[in-house]
Structure formats: C-alpha cells, structure tokens
Short mmCIF file of C-alpha atoms in Angstrom, two decimals:
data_model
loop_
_atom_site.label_atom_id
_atom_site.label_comp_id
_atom_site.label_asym_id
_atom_site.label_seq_id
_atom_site.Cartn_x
_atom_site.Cartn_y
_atom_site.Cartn_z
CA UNK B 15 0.00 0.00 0.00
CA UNK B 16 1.54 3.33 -0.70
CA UNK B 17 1.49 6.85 0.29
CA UNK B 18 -1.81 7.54 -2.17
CA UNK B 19 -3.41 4.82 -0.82
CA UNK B 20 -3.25 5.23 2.63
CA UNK B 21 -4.32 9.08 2.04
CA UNK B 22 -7.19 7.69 -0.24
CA UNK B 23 -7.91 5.02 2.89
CA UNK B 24 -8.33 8.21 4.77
CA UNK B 25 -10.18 10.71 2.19
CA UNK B 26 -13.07 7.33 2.01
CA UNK B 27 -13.51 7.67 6.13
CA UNK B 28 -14.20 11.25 5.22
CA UNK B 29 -16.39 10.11 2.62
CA UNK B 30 -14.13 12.36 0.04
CA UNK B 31 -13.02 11.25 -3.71
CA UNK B 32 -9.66 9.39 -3.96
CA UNK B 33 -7.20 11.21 -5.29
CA UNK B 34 -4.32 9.49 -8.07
CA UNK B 35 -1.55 11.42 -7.33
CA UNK B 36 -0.88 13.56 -3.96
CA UNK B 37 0.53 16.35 -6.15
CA UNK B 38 -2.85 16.34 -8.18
CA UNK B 39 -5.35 17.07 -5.32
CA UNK B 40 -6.67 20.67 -4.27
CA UNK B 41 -4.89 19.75 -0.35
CA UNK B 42 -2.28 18.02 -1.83
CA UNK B 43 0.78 19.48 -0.12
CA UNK B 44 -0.84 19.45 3.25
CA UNK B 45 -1.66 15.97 2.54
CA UNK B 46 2.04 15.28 1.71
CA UNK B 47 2.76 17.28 5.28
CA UNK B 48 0.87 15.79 7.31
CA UNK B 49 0.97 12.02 6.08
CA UNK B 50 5.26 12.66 6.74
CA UNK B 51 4.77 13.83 9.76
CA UNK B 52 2.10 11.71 11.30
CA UNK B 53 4.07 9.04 10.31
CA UNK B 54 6.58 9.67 12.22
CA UNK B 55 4.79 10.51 15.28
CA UNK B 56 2.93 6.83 14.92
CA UNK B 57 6.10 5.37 14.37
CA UNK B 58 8.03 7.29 17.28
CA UNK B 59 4.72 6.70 19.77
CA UNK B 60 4.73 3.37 19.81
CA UNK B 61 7.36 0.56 19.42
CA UNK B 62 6.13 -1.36 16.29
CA UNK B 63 7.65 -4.32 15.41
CA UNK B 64 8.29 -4.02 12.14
CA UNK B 65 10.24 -0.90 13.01
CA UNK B 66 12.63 -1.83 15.58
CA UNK B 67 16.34 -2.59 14.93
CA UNK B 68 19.49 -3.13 17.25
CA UNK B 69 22.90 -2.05 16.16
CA UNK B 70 26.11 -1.77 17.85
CA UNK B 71 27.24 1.68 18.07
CA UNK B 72 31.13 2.16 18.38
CA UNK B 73 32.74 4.68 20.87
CA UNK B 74 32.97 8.29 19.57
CA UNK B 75 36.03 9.82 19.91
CA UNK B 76 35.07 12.97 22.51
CA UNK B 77 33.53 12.18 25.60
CA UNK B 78 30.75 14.08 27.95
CA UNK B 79 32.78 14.52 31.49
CA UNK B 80 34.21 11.14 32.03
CA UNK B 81 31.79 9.22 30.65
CA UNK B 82 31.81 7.93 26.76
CA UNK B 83 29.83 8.69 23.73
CA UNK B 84 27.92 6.52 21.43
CA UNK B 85 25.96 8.30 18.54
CA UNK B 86 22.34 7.33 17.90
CA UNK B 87 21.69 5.79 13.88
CA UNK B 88 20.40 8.65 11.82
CA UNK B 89 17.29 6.85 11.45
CA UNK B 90 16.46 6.71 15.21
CA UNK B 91 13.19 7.71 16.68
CA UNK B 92 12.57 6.35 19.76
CA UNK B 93 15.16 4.72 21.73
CA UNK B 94 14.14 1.82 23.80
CA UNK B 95 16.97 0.05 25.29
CA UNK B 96 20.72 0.03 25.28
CA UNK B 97 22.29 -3.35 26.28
CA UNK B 98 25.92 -3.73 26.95
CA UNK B 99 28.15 -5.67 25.23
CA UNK B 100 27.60 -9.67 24.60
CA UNK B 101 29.73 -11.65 26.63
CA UNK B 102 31.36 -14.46 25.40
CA UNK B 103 32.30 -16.01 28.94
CA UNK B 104 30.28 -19.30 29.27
CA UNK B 105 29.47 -18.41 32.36
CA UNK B 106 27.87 -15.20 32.09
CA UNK B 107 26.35 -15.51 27.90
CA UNK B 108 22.72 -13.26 28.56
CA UNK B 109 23.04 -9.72 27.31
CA UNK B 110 22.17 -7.02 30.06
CA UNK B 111 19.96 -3.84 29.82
CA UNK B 112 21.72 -0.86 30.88
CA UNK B 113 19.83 1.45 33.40
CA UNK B 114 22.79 4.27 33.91
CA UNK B 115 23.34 6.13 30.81
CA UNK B 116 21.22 9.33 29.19
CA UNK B 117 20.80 10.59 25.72
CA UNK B 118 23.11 13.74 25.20
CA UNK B 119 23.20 15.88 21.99
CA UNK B 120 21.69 12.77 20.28
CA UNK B 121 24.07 10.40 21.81
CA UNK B 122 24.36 7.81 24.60
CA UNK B 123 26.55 8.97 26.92
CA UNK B 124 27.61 6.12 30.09
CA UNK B 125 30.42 4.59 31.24
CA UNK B 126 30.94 1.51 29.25
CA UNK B 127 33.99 1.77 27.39
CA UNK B 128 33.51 -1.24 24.83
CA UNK B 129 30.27 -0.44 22.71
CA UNK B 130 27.38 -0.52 23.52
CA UNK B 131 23.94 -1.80 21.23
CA UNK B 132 20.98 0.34 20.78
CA UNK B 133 17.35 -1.16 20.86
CA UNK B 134 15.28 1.91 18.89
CA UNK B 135 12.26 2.30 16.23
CA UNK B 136 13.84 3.72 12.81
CA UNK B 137 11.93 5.53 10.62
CA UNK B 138 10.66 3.60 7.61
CA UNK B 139 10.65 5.35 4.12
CA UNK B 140 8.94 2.44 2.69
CA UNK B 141 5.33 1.86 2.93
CA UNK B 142 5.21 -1.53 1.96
CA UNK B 143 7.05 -2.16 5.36
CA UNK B 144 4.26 -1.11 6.89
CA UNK B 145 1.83 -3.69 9.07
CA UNK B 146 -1.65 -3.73 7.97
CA UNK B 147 -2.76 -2.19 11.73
CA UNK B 148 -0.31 0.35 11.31
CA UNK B 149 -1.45 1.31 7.65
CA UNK B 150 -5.54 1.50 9.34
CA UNK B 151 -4.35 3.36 12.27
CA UNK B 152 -2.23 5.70 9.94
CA UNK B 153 -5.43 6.80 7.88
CA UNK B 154 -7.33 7.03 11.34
CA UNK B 155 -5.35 9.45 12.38
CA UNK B 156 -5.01 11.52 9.04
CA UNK B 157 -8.43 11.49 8.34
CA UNK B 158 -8.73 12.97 12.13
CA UNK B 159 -6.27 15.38 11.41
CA UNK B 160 -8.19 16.71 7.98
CA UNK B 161 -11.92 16.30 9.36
CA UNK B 162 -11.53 20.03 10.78
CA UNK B 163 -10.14 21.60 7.29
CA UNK B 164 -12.05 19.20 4.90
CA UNK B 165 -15.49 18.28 6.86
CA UNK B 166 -15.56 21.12 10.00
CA UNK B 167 -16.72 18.24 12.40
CA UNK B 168 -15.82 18.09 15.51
CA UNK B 169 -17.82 15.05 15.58
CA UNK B 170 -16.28 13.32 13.12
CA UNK B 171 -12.52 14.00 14.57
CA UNK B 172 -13.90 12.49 18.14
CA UNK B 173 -15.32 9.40 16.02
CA UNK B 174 -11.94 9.07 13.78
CA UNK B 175 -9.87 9.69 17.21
CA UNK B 176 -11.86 6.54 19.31
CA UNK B 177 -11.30 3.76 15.90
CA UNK B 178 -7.35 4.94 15.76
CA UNK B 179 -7.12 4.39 19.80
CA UNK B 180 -9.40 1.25 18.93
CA UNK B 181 -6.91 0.08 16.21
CA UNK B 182 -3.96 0.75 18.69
CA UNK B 183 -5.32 -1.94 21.10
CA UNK B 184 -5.78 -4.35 18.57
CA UNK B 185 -2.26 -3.78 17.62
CA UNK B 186 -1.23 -4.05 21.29
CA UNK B 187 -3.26 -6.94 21.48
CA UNK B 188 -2.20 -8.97 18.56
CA UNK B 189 1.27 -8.23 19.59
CA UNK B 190 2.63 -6.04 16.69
CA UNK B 191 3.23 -3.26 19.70
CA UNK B 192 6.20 -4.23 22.12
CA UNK B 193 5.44 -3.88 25.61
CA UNK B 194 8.09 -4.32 28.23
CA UNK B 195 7.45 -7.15 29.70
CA UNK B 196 10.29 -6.69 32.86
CA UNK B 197 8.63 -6.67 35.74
CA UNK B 198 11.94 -6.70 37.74
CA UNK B 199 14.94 -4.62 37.38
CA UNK B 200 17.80 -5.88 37.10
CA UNK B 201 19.55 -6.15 40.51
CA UNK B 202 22.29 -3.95 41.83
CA UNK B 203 25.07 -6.27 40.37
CA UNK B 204 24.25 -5.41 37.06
CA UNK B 205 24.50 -2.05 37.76
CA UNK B 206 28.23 -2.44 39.54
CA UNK B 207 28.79 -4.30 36.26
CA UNK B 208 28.27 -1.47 34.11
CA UNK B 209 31.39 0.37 36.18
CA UNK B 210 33.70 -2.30 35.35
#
C-alpha cells in the first residue's frame, strides 16, 4: 500500500473522492505534510515491530565529562533500550539492559567503554514495510487530522480519534506493539557491572 493509498484510505472515512496522485489534489501538499509527519509521530509513539532494529554503536572519539559517547543511527526515533556488550564467557552468555546512561546531543553517553547496542524504532521510508494495523491506524489518524479543514466536524474528529485508539489496542493486542514485559529490574550487580 503506498502513500496515495493510505491518504485515499483516509479521504473514504471522510467520505471524500480518492485522489491518483498527492501532487494532483486541491490539499495536496498538506496531505504530503501531514501524512510525513504523522508518520513519524505513529512510528516514534509506539514501538512497532516491524520498526525496531538493534545495532552496535562504536565509541565516539570525545567524551561528555568522564563518561563515553555513542551516537544514535540517523534513522532513530525512539530509543528503547541500550544493552551492553555480549559476553562471550560461558558463564555469564545473557546480554544485560543498561539502566545508567542518558541521551546527550543525540548520543548515549555512560560509562561503558567497549560499545554498547541500541534497541530503537527507525523511521521507515517504505510503505510496503508497513503492518496492515499500522497502515488502518495511519489513515485514522489523518483522516482525524483533515476532518476540521475538509469536513468542519468536531464530531467526526472524536469518532476518527476513538477507531485509531481502537486500532492501537488491537495492535497491542495482537502483539505487533512491544510492551516491556520486565517486571523486575535488574539487581544492583548489574549495575556495579556497568562500572567495570
């Protein structure tokens, strides 16, 4: 499904015409606006499957105090873990979740010296990527966002608000939205581990 459809998806809950090309339509530049950017609020709201990715980030050369700098992917939204290094000791082979670092001028910044890997939503330029929820909750919310400029009804922007919250539980439901399932932190040694 591409851009045009997912804006036609959300011109039919308005009951408008489609449209065959974004560039063609009377509100096609705010169309073009606010698909891009409600995108990547979706994306960066919740943590989609489809849109997650872990890389390891290498050290950057300046550091913040005495602590060291890893620089978030370009494509980052939402960062939602940082793990230390794997360990290749037999006795010790389970990654661990760090819980002292912060993000600094778009950075991690802790006190691991040895790389650290970042758990974070990208930002997909590719609609075809896209999960079928995320596609109906995507038009939800853009035919929410145009009901005021194309229909004036406040009625209609409450009825296109409840299905998008709607097709966010079903998401959350069918498991295509992560949750964190940790009910317990890790204990203090992991935390003394991350000084080492």
């Amino acid at each position: 499904m591409s851009k045009v459809d997912i804006v036609n998806r959300a011109l039919m809950k308005l009951g408008e015409p489609p449209v065959s090309s974004l560039n063609d339509a009377v509100f096609g530049k705010s169309y073009e606006i606010i698909y891009d950017d409600i995108k990547e609020l979706l994306l960066s709201s919740y943590p989609w499957r489809f849109s997650l990715e872990i890389k390891y980030l290498p050290k950057l050369e300046e550091k913040y105090g005495d602590r060291y700098m890893y620089k978030l992917p370009t494509d980052c939204l939402l960062l939602i873990n940082v793990f230390g290094p794997e360990k290749t000791d037999v006795t010790d082979i389970r990654q661990y979740k760090l819980q002292a670092y912060e993000v600094v001028n778009n950075a991690i910044v802790c006190l691991l010296h040895s790389g650290v890997r970042a758990e974070y939503v990208k930002n997909i330029d590719d609609d075809m990527e896209f999960s079928p929820l995320f596609r109906e909750a995507l038009a939800a919310k853009i035919a929410s966002e145009l009901s005021m400029r194309i229909k004036h009804s406040t009625t209609l922007k409450q009825m296109l608000d409840s299905e998008f919250i709607t097709l966010i539980r079903q998401a959350e439901l069918n498991n295509e939205i992560i949750k964190d399932t940790e009910l317990v932190p890790d204990s203090s040694w992991v935390l003394v581990r991350e000084n080492w």
